[in-house]
Short mmCIF file of C-alpha atoms in Angstrom, two decimals:
data_model
loop_
_atom_site.label_atom_id
_atom_site.label_comp_id
_atom_site.label_asym_id
_atom_site.label_seq_id
_atom_site.Cartn_x
_atom_site.Cartn_y
_atom_site.Cartn_z
CA MET A 27 140.72 80.96 105.10
CA ALA A 28 139.65 78.50 102.40
CA ASP A 29 139.40 79.64 98.78
CA MET A 30 136.29 77.56 98.05
CA MET A 31 133.09 76.94 99.97
CA THR A 32 129.99 74.74 99.97
CA ALA A 33 126.76 76.46 98.94
CA TRP A 34 123.31 75.73 97.55
CA VAL A 35 121.97 77.49 94.46
CA VAL A 36 118.54 77.69 92.83
CA ARG A 37 119.49 75.93 89.61
CA ARG A 38 116.06 75.05 88.15
CA PRO A 39 113.11 76.84 89.81
CA GLY A 40 110.12 74.53 90.16
CA PRO A 41 108.17 72.43 92.68
CA VAL A 42 110.38 71.44 95.57
CA ALA A 43 109.86 67.76 94.72
CA THR A 44 111.72 68.35 91.43
CA GLY A 45 114.90 69.39 93.24
CA PRO A 46 115.27 73.10 92.40
CA LEU A 47 118.22 73.44 94.79
CA GLU A 48 121.64 72.09 93.87
CA ARG A 49 124.66 71.80 96.17
CA VAL A 50 127.80 73.27 94.59
CA ARG A 51 131.32 74.47 95.34
CA LEU A 52 131.86 78.19 94.84
CA PRO A 53 134.76 80.60 95.41
CA VAL A 54 134.59 82.42 98.74
CA PRO A 55 133.24 85.86 97.75
CA GLU A 56 135.32 89.02 97.92
CA PRO A 57 133.74 91.96 99.77
CA ALA A 58 133.19 95.04 97.60
CA PRO A 59 133.71 98.60 98.89
CA GLY A 60 131.59 99.15 101.97
CA GLU A 61 130.94 95.43 102.40
CA VAL A 62 132.01 92.87 104.98
CA LEU A 63 132.74 89.18 104.51
CA ILE A 64 130.82 87.03 106.99
CA LYS A 65 131.50 83.45 108.02
CA VAL A 66 128.05 81.91 108.45
CA GLU A 67 127.21 80.15 111.68
CA VAL A 68 123.53 79.45 111.01
CA CYS A 69 120.90 80.48 108.47
CA ALA A 70 117.19 80.10 109.15
CA VAL A 71 114.95 78.86 106.35
CA CYS A 72 112.22 81.27 105.28
CA ARG A 73 109.09 80.65 103.21
CA THR A 74 110.42 83.32 100.84
CA ASP A 75 113.30 80.91 100.08
CA LEU A 76 110.68 78.34 99.13
CA HIS A 77 108.87 80.85 96.89
CA LEU A 78 112.19 81.60 95.15
CA ALA A 79 113.08 77.93 94.71
CA GLU A 80 109.65 77.06 93.33
CA GLY A 81 109.46 80.07 91.02
CA ASP A 82 106.57 81.87 92.76
CA LEU A 83 109.12 84.64 93.27
CA PRO A 84 110.83 85.02 89.87
CA PRO A 85 114.62 84.70 90.18
CA ARG A 86 116.48 87.94 89.46
CA ARG A 87 119.74 86.21 88.57
CA PRO A 88 120.75 82.66 87.70
CA ASP A 89 122.09 80.25 90.30
CA THR A 90 121.38 82.48 93.30
CA VAL A 91 122.30 81.28 96.77
CA PRO A 92 119.13 81.75 98.88
CA GLY A 93 118.94 82.57 102.57
CA HIS A 94 118.45 85.85 104.41
CA GLU A 95 118.28 85.04 108.15
CA VAL A 96 122.00 84.75 108.80
CA VAL A 97 124.00 84.79 112.01
CA GLY A 98 127.75 84.88 111.61
CA ARG A 99 130.97 86.78 112.26
CA VAL A 100 132.87 89.35 110.26
CA VAL A 101 136.06 87.81 108.90
CA GLY A 102 136.99 90.32 106.21
CA ARG A 103 136.27 93.82 104.98
CA GLY A 104 136.26 95.60 101.66
CA PRO A 105 137.60 99.12 101.09
CA HIS A 106 135.92 101.78 103.27
CA ALA A 107 134.24 99.14 105.45
CA ASP A 108 135.50 100.34 108.81
CA ARG A 109 132.39 100.19 111.02
CA LEU A 110 132.64 96.54 112.07
CA ALA A 111 135.81 94.89 113.35
CA ASP A 112 136.78 91.35 112.48
CA GLY A 113 135.11 88.94 114.88
CA THR A 114 131.98 91.06 115.37
CA ARG A 115 128.84 88.94 115.63
CA VAL A 116 126.33 90.15 113.08
CA GLY A 117 123.00 89.32 111.49
CA VAL A 118 122.10 89.62 107.82
CA ALA A 119 118.45 90.15 106.89
CA TRP A 120 116.29 90.37 103.75
CA LEU A 121 116.85 94.07 102.98
CA ARG A 122 120.35 94.35 101.50
CA SER A 123 120.48 97.94 100.22
CA THR A 124 118.45 100.95 99.13
CA CYS A 125 119.27 104.07 97.12
CA GLY A 126 119.02 106.39 100.14
CA ALA A 127 117.94 109.30 97.93
CA CYS A 128 114.44 108.67 96.58
CA ARG A 129 111.29 110.15 98.11
CA TYR A 130 110.52 106.86 99.88
CA CYS A 131 113.94 106.67 101.53
CA ALA A 132 113.70 110.37 102.42
CA ARG A 133 110.48 109.85 104.34
CA GLY A 134 111.68 106.76 106.22
CA ALA A 135 109.95 104.22 103.97
CA GLU A 136 113.10 102.63 102.57
CA ASN A 137 111.26 99.32 102.26
CA LEU A 138 109.39 100.90 99.31
CA CYS A 139 112.55 102.12 97.55
CA PRO A 140 112.30 101.21 93.82
CA ASP A 141 116.03 100.44 93.83
CA SER A 142 115.99 98.24 96.93
CA ARG A 143 118.01 95.03 96.77
CA TYR A 144 117.53 91.84 98.76
CA THR A 145 119.75 89.14 100.28
CA GLY A 146 119.29 85.74 98.65
CA TRP A 147 117.43 87.27 95.67
CA ASP A 148 119.55 90.05 94.17
CA ALA A 149 122.75 88.78 95.80
CA ASP A 150 123.90 85.47 97.21
CA GLY A 151 122.62 84.65 100.67
CA GLY A 152 123.26 82.40 103.61
CA TYR A 153 122.81 78.84 102.31
CA ALA A 154 126.61 78.86 102.17
CA GLU A 155 129.68 78.94 104.36
CA TYR A 156 130.36 82.63 103.61
CA LEU A 157 128.51 85.65 102.23
CA THR A 158 129.11 89.36 101.81
CA ALA A 159 126.80 92.18 102.87
CA PRO A 160 126.92 95.99 103.00
CA GLN A 161 128.11 97.02 106.46
CA ASP A 162 125.29 99.55 106.84
CA TYR A 163 122.61 96.87 106.44
CA VAL A 164 123.79 94.27 108.95
CA TYR A 165 122.80 94.15 112.61
CA ARG A 166 125.09 93.78 115.60
CA LEU A 167 123.94 90.78 117.60
CA PRO A 168 124.39 89.91 121.28
CA GLU A 169 126.98 87.36 122.30
CA ASP A 170 124.83 85.74 124.99
CA ARG A 171 122.08 84.33 122.76
CA PRO A 172 122.29 81.01 120.85
CA ALA A 173 122.60 81.53 117.11
CA ASP A 174 119.59 79.37 116.21
CA GLY A 175 117.44 81.53 118.50
CA LEU A 176 118.58 84.73 116.79
CA ALA A 177 118.45 83.77 113.12
CA PRO A 178 114.65 83.54 112.76
CA LEU A 179 114.31 87.02 114.26
CA LEU A 180 116.12 88.47 111.24
CA CYS A 181 113.21 87.98 108.86
CA ALA A 182 110.40 86.03 110.46
CA GLY A 183 110.65 88.26 113.51
CA ILE A 184 111.20 91.55 111.68
CA ILE A 185 108.45 91.11 109.08
CA GLY A 186 106.05 89.90 111.75
CA TYR A 187 106.84 92.97 113.82
CA ARG A 188 106.12 95.23 110.85
CA ALA A 189 102.90 93.31 110.13
CA LEU A 190 101.83 93.85 113.74
CA LEU A 191 102.39 97.57 113.34
CA ARG A 192 100.45 97.56 110.06
CA ALA A 193 97.52 95.80 111.76
CA GLU A 194 97.13 98.90 113.97
CA LEU A 195 96.01 96.90 116.98
CA PRO A 196 94.67 99.16 119.76
CA PRO A 197 96.11 98.75 123.28
CA GLY A 198 94.81 95.52 124.77
CA GLY A 199 93.26 94.60 121.44
CA ARG A 200 92.17 91.24 120.05
CA LEU A 201 94.49 89.94 117.33
CA GLY A 202 93.83 87.11 114.89
CA VAL A 203 96.85 85.25 113.49
CA TYR A 204 96.18 83.19 110.35
CA GLY A 205 98.86 80.58 109.72
CA PHE A 206 101.35 79.69 112.41
CA GLY A 207 104.84 79.17 111.06
CA ALA A 208 108.17 80.80 111.88
CA SER A 209 106.99 84.41 111.68
CA ALA A 210 103.61 83.90 113.33
CA HIS A 211 104.94 82.09 116.40
CA LEU A 212 107.33 84.98 117.07
CA THR A 213 104.79 87.72 116.36
CA THR A 214 102.28 86.10 118.68
CA GLN A 215 104.73 86.41 121.55
CA VAL A 216 105.52 90.04 120.71
CA ALA A 217 101.79 90.87 120.58
CA ILE A 218 101.11 89.15 123.92
CA ALA A 219 104.02 91.02 125.52
CA ARG A 220 102.41 94.24 124.27
CA GLY A 221 99.13 93.35 125.99
CA ALA A 222 97.15 91.77 123.14
CA THR A 223 94.77 88.82 123.29
CA VAL A 224 95.77 86.51 120.43
CA HIS A 225 93.60 83.99 118.61
CA VAL A 226 95.42 81.64 116.21
CA LEU A 227 93.75 80.12 113.15
CA THR A 228 95.82 77.48 111.36
CA ARG A 229 95.40 74.08 109.72
CA ALA A 230 98.25 72.22 111.46
CA ALA A 231 97.38 70.54 114.76
CA ASP A 232 101.00 70.72 116.01
CA ALA A 233 101.02 74.44 115.31
CA ARG A 234 97.78 74.92 117.25
CA ARG A 235 99.28 73.12 120.22
CA LEU A 236 102.40 75.31 120.06
CA ALA A 237 100.24 78.45 119.87
CA LEU A 238 98.49 77.54 123.10
CA LYS A 239 101.80 76.78 124.82
CA LEU A 240 103.06 80.23 123.80
CA GLY A 241 100.08 81.95 125.38
CA ALA A 242 97.45 82.25 122.64
CA ALA A 243 93.93 82.57 124.04
CA SER A 244 92.59 80.11 121.47
CA ALA A 245 93.76 78.05 118.51
CA ARG A 246 91.33 76.83 115.85
CA GLU A 247 91.23 75.57 112.27
CA ALA A 248 92.16 78.20 109.70
CA TYR A 249 88.65 78.61 108.26
CA GLU A 250 86.83 78.63 111.60
CA ALA A 251 85.61 81.83 113.22
CA PRO A 252 87.56 83.08 116.24
CA PRO A 253 85.70 83.07 119.57
CA GLU A 254 85.27 86.86 119.51
CA PRO A 255 85.45 89.69 116.93
CA LEU A 256 88.98 90.83 116.12
CA ASP A 257 90.40 94.35 116.36
CA GLY A 258 93.17 93.36 113.98
CA ALA A 259 94.48 90.35 112.10
CA ILE A 260 97.62 89.24 110.31
CA LEU A 261 97.57 86.75 107.44
CA PHE A 262 100.85 84.81 107.37
CA ALA A 263 99.63 81.87 105.28
CA PRO A 264 100.13 82.59 101.54
CA VAL A 265 96.50 81.62 100.87
CA GLY A 266 94.27 84.22 99.23
CA ASP A 267 91.13 82.25 100.15
CA LEU A 268 91.72 83.29 103.77
CA VAL A 269 91.47 87.02 103.04
CA PRO A 270 87.65 87.16 103.07
CA VAL A 271 87.60 84.76 106.04
CA ALA A 272 89.85 87.06 108.08
CA LEU A 273 88.05 90.23 106.97
CA ALA A 274 84.70 88.75 108.04
CA ALA A 275 86.17 88.03 111.49
CA LEU A 276 87.12 91.69 112.05
CA ASP A 277 85.13 93.92 114.33
CA ARG A 278 84.12 97.39 113.13
CA GLY A 279 87.19 99.45 112.26
CA GLY A 280 89.49 96.41 112.26
CA THR A 281 92.52 95.98 110.01
CA LEU A 282 93.87 92.92 108.21
CA ALA A 283 97.56 93.01 107.30
CA VAL A 284 98.81 90.50 104.71
CA ALA A 285 102.38 89.68 105.71
CA GLY A 286 103.68 87.54 102.85
CA ILE A 287 105.66 88.48 99.75
CA HIS A 288 103.53 86.01 97.75
CA LEU A 289 99.79 85.31 97.97
CA THR A 290 97.52 83.14 95.87
CA ASP A 291 94.59 84.91 94.20
CA ILE A 292 92.02 86.54 96.47
CA PRO A 293 88.39 85.54 95.80
CA SER A 294 85.73 88.18 95.20
CA LEU A 295 84.89 90.24 98.26
CA VAL A 296 81.37 91.18 99.33
CA TYR A 297 81.51 94.80 100.35
CA GLN A 298 78.87 94.54 103.08
CA ASP A 299 80.42 91.42 104.65
CA HIS A 300 84.13 92.14 104.25
CA LEU A 301 84.89 95.87 104.00
CA PHE A 302 81.94 97.89 105.26
CA GLN A 303 82.07 99.41 108.75
CA GLU A 304 85.54 100.74 107.99
CA ARG A 305 87.41 97.48 107.87
CA THR A 306 90.83 97.88 106.25
CA LEU A 307 92.88 95.51 104.06
CA ARG A 308 96.56 96.32 103.66
CA SER A 309 99.80 94.67 102.59
CA VAL A 310 103.25 94.48 104.14
CA THR A 311 106.27 95.08 101.92
CA ALA A 312 109.69 94.04 103.24
CA ASN A 313 110.94 96.05 106.23
CA THR A 314 113.05 99.01 107.17
CA ARG A 315 116.26 98.81 109.14
CA ALA A 316 114.44 100.67 111.91
CA ASP A 317 111.97 97.76 112.10
CA GLY A 318 114.87 95.39 112.62
CA VAL A 319 116.43 97.50 115.35
CA ALA A 320 113.07 97.85 117.12
CA LEU A 321 112.37 94.11 116.99
CA LEU A 322 115.83 93.19 118.32
CA GLU A 323 115.47 95.73 121.13
CA HIS A 324 112.05 94.29 122.02
CA ALA A 325 113.49 90.76 122.04
CA ALA A 326 116.26 91.91 124.38
CA ARG A 327 113.69 93.27 126.84
CA HIS A 328 111.12 90.51 126.36
CA PRO A 329 112.94 87.32 125.28
CA VAL A 330 110.87 85.26 122.88
CA ARG A 331 110.80 81.50 122.75
CA VAL A 332 112.05 80.49 119.31
CA ALA A 333 110.93 77.01 118.29
CA THR A 334 113.51 75.62 115.87
CA VAL A 335 114.18 72.45 113.92
CA PRO A 336 117.92 72.00 113.18
CA TYR A 337 119.33 70.84 109.85
CA ALA A 338 122.90 70.53 108.60
CA LEU A 339 123.89 72.71 105.64
CA ASP A 340 124.00 69.54 103.54
CA GLU A 341 120.27 69.07 104.28
CA ALA A 342 119.06 72.41 102.89
CA ASP A 343 116.97 70.72 100.21
CA ARG A 344 115.26 68.54 102.83
CA ALA A 345 114.60 71.55 105.05
CA LEU A 346 112.81 73.30 102.17
CA ALA A 347 110.82 70.16 101.39
CA ASP A 348 109.78 69.84 105.04
CA LEU A 349 108.72 73.49 105.08
CA ALA A 350 106.66 73.00 101.92
CA THR A 351 104.76 70.08 103.45
CA ASP A 352 104.18 71.60 106.92
CA ARG A 353 106.62 69.24 108.64
CA VAL A 354 108.35 72.15 110.41
CA THR A 355 106.81 73.44 113.64
CA GLY A 356 108.45 76.81 114.25
CA ALA A 357 111.54 77.67 112.18
CA ALA A 358 113.95 75.42 110.30
CA VAL A 359 117.58 76.44 110.85
CA LEU A 360 120.62 75.37 108.84
CA HIS A 361 123.71 74.83 110.99
CA VAL A 362 126.70 75.79 108.85
CA SER A 363 129.69 76.05 111.20
#
C-alpha cells in the first residue's frame, strides 16, 4: 500500500468560483482503535459538501477532506476493530459517531446527540484515495450493485428517507417534492414504491423531465401550485422563500419537512394561509444508523434508478461547480479507483 495519497481539502472556504478546494498529497491515514481503513472506490458529491466549501456550513477544522457518500473496501484495521474483514465492501455515510450515552442516544435519536461527529466535517472524508471510519458506523454493501449506484444512497438516499418519514405521509397520500437533485430523485422513487402520488416542483427543466420519467404524477416550476392539495411535502432546495409556498400547498393537517442542513432565511408566514388548519412545519437533522439500514433494505427490495454524472477524482472542483450551477441532473459521483 502507498504511503501517500491524492486528496482534496477545503483550503479557503468561499464561493465555488474562487476555488475553495485544493488538490493535495497527504499521508494515508492510520486507523485508530475501533476504526477501519477504507480504500475508496467512489464518492458521491453532496450539496452539504458545497455548503462546507462555500462556508455556509462553518468548517470545524482546517483543511478538511470533504465527502460522505463513500463506497470502498476495508484494507486495514485499528486495534479492537474485528467486525469487518479485509476486503469487505462497505459504505461510509454522514454520521461518523455519537456518544451512545446521552438521553437522545438512549431513546434512539442518535442524530440529535450533542456529541455527534460527521464524515467530511469533523474528520476527513471521501474526496481522497483512502479514509478511516469507526467500524460501528459503516454499512455492509452488496457485491452485485455498481458502486456509483450505491454511493448516493449513503446520504442523499438516507436523508431523503428520513425526510419522507418526517413528512408523515398517510398511506396513498399526495407528496410534494420541492427541488429535484440527488436526494429528491431517490426519495421520489421510494415514495412511489410506498404507494404515494408525487408532484415535483423545481426550477430546472431537465430535472422536471427526469421526475416524470421516474414516475412523478406532475412536474412544475418551483413556485407554481401543484395540481392538487398535498398531504405532505419535502423541501430539498435550500431556499427559504419556498417554505411559505410549500405550506400554502398543503391540505388540512399536512406536514412540510425541510430536508437540508442549510436554508436561506424564511420570509414572514401568515398564520391563516400557512399554518392554520393544523399544518405542520418541521426540520430534518442528520440521520440515525437505523435510517440507513432501513433505506438500504428498501433499495434491495425495490431497486431505485440512480441517475449519476461521473467525474474523475481530479475533477472534484469541477463537480462542485457543476452542482452549484445546476448542471448536474441526479447525483455527481467521483470515481477514485
